[in-house]
Each structure stands twice: as C-alpha cells, then as structure tokens.
CSV table of C-alpha atoms in Angstrom, one decimal:
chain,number,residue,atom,x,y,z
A,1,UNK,CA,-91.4,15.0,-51.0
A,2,UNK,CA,-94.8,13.0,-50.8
A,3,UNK,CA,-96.5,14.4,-47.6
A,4,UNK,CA,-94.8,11.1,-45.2
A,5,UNK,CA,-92.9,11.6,-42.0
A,6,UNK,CA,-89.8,9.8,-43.6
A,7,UNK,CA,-86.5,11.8,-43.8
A,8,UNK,CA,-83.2,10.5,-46.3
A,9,UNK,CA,-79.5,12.3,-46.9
A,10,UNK,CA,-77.2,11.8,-49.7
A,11,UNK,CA,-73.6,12.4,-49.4
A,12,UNK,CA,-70.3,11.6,-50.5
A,13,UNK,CA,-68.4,8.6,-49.1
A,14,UNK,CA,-65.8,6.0,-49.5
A,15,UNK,CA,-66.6,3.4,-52.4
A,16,UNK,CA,-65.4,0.4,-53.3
A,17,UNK,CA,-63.0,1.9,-56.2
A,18,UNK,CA,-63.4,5.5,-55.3
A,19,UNK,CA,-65.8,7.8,-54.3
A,20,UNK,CA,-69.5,6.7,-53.5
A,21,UNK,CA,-72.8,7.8,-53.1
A,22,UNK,CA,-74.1,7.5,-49.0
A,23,UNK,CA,-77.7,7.1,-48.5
A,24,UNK,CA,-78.5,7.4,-45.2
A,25,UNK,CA,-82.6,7.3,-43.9
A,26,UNK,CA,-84.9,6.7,-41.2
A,27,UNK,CA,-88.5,5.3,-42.4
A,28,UNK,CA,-91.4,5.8,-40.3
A,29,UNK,CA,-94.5,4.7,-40.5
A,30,UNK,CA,-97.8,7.1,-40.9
A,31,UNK,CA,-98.0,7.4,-45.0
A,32,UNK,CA,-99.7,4.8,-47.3
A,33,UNK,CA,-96.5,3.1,-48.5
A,34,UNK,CA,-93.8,4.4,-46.0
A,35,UNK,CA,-90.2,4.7,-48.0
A,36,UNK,CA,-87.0,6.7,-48.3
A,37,UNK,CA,-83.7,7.3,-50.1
A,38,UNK,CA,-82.5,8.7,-53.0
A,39,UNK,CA,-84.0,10.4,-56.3
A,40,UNK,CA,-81.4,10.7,-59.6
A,41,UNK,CA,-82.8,13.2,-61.8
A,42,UNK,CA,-81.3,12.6,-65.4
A,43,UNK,CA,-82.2,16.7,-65.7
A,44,UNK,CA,-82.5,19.7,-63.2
A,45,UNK,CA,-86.5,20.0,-64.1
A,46,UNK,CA,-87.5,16.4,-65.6
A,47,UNK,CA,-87.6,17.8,-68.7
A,48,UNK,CA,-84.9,15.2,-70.7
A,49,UNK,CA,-86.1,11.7,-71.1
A,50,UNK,CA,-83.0,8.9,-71.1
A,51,UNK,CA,-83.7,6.5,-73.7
A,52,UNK,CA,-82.7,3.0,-72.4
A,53,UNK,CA,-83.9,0.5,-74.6
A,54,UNK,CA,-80.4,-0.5,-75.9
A,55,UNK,CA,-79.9,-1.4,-72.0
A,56,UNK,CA,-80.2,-4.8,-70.9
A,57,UNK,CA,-79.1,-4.2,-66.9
A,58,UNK,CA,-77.9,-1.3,-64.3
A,59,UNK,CA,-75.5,-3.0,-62.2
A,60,UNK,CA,-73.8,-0.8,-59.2
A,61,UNK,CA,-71.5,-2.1,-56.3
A,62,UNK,CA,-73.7,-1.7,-53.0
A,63,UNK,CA,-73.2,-2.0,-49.2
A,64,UNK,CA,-74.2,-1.3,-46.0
A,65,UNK,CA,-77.5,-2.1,-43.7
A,66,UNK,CA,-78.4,-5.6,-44.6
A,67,UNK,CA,-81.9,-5.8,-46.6
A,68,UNK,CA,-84.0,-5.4,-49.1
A,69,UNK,CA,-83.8,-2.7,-51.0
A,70,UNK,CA,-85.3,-1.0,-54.4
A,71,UNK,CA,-84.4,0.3,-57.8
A,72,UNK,CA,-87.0,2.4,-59.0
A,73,UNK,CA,-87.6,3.7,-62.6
A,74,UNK,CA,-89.9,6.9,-63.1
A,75,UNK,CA,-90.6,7.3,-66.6
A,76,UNK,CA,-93.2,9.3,-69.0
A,77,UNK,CA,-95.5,6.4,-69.0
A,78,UNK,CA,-95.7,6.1,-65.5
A,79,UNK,CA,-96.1,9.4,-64.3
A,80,UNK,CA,-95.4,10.0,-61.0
A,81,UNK,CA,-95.7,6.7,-60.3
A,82,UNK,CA,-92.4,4.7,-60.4
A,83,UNK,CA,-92.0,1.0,-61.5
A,84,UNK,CA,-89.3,-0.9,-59.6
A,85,UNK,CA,-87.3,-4.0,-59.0
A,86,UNK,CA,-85.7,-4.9,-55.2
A,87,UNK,CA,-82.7,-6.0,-54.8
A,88,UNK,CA,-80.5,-7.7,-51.9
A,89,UNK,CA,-78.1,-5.6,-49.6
A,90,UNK,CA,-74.9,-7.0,-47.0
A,91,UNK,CA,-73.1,-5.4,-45.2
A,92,UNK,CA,-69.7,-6.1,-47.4
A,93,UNK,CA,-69.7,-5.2,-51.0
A,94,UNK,CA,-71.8,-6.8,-53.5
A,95,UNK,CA,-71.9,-6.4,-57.1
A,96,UNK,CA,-76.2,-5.9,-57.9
A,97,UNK,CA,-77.3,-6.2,-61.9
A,98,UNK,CA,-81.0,-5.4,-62.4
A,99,UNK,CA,-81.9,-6.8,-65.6
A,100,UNK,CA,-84.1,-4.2,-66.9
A,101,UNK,CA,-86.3,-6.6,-68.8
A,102,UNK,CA,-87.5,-8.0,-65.2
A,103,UNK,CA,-88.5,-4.6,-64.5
A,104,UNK,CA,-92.4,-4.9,-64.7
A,105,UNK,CA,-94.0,-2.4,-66.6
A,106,UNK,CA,-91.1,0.0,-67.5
A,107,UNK,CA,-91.3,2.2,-71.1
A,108,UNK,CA,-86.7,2.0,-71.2
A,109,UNK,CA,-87.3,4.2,-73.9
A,110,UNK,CA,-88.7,7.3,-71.9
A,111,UNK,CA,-86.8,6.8,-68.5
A,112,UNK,CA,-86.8,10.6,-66.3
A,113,UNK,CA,-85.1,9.1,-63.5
A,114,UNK,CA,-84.1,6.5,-61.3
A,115,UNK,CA,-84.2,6.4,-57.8
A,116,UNK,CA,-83.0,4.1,-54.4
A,117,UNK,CA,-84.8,3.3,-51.9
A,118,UNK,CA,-85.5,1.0,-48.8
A,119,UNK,CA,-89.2,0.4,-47.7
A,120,UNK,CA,-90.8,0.0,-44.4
A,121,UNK,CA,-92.7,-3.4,-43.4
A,122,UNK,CA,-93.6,-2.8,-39.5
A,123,UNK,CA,-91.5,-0.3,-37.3
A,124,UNK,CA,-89.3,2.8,-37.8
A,125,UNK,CA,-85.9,1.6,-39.4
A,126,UNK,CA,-82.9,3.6,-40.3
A,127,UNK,CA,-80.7,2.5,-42.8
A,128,UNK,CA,-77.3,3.4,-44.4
A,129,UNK,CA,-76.4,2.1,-47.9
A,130,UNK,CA,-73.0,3.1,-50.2
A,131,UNK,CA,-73.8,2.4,-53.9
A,132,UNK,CA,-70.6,2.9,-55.9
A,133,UNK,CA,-69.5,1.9,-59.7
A,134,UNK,CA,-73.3,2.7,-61.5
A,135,UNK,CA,-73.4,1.1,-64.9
A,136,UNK,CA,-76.0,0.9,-68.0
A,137,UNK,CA,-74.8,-2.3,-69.7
C-alpha cells in the first residue's frame, strides 16, 4: 500500500463469541516506519465520513501474538496520515477499550476509517492477532 516490503492477510476465524477477524503479517524492515495489518474502510472509496464524537471508547476482544499493537484513526483532518493509540496484546483473550479522548490529535467528528496494526522495532516479525466483539461505546 505505501511502497514497504511488509505483507498482511485478513480472514475469517474463530472469535471469542463467534466469528472473528484474523490478521495475520510479517513486518520487515526497509521503509521509514515499517508496519502491517489491517485497514477498515467505513466506505468502498473513502468518500463517507463516520461522525464519532458521541463516542467515548472502541473496545474489541483481542488475542494472539503477544505485543504491542495499534489502533489507528484516519480521518479528514489528518489526511493520509493516521493518528493512533497502542494497545497491549496476550496470547488469551483480552477485552481492549481505547478511550478515544486519549487518542492525540483525532477530529471523532470526521473519522474515514480505522485500522490495526503491529509495528516493527528491530528485525522481521510475523504476527497473528484475532480481534472479535468491535464496539463504539
């Protein structure tokens, strides 16, 4: 998507109450900031905005490769440039709430998409995560 060498999958899997969401990528290194995972459009062609300013957190149930992990926000005020929050991964499930007041710098009332994602600090990693149970509370 951005020119790097890293590559991601998303597919269906087991959840914790149902049916998940499997991200599954291998980061390498050889691109400015070195990430992969998974973008949620909330439109085919970015064109609808998702007002979320009545939304105080997104909470999801998450497991799989144990680290940290990201929540990014892409948004009309940020352009192409997402603003994020990280949050902790185990390999059992967890129950993650971003409150999106500690989100610095996101617009909630012109939100295009969100996306999840694990970085790279150092050498190739592959990862697998299962989020499951989204919510806008």
């Amino acid at each position: 998507m951005m020119g790097g060498k890293s590559e991601a999958s998303v597919a269906q899997a087991e959840g914790k109450s149902g049916k998940g969401m499997a991200i599954r990528g291998t980061i390498r290194p050889g691109f400015v900031a070195p990430w992969s995972g998974a973008f949620i459009p909330f439109a085919a062609d970015w064109s609808r905005l998702r007002d979320l300013s009545k939304v105080k957190s997104v909470s999801f149930d998450v497991r799989g490769t144990p680290g940290t992990y990201r929540l990014m926000f892409f948004g009309e005020a940020q352009n192409a440039r997402p603003v994020e929050a990280t949050f902790e991964v185990k390999e059992g499930w967890s129950r993650t709430a971003v409150p999106l007041a500690s989100v610095p710098g996101l617009a909630p009332s012109a939100v295009r998409a969100l996306g999840i994602s694990a970085g790279l600090k150092g050498k190739e990693k592959t990862f697998e995560i299962v989020v499951d149970e989204v919510r806008f509370e």
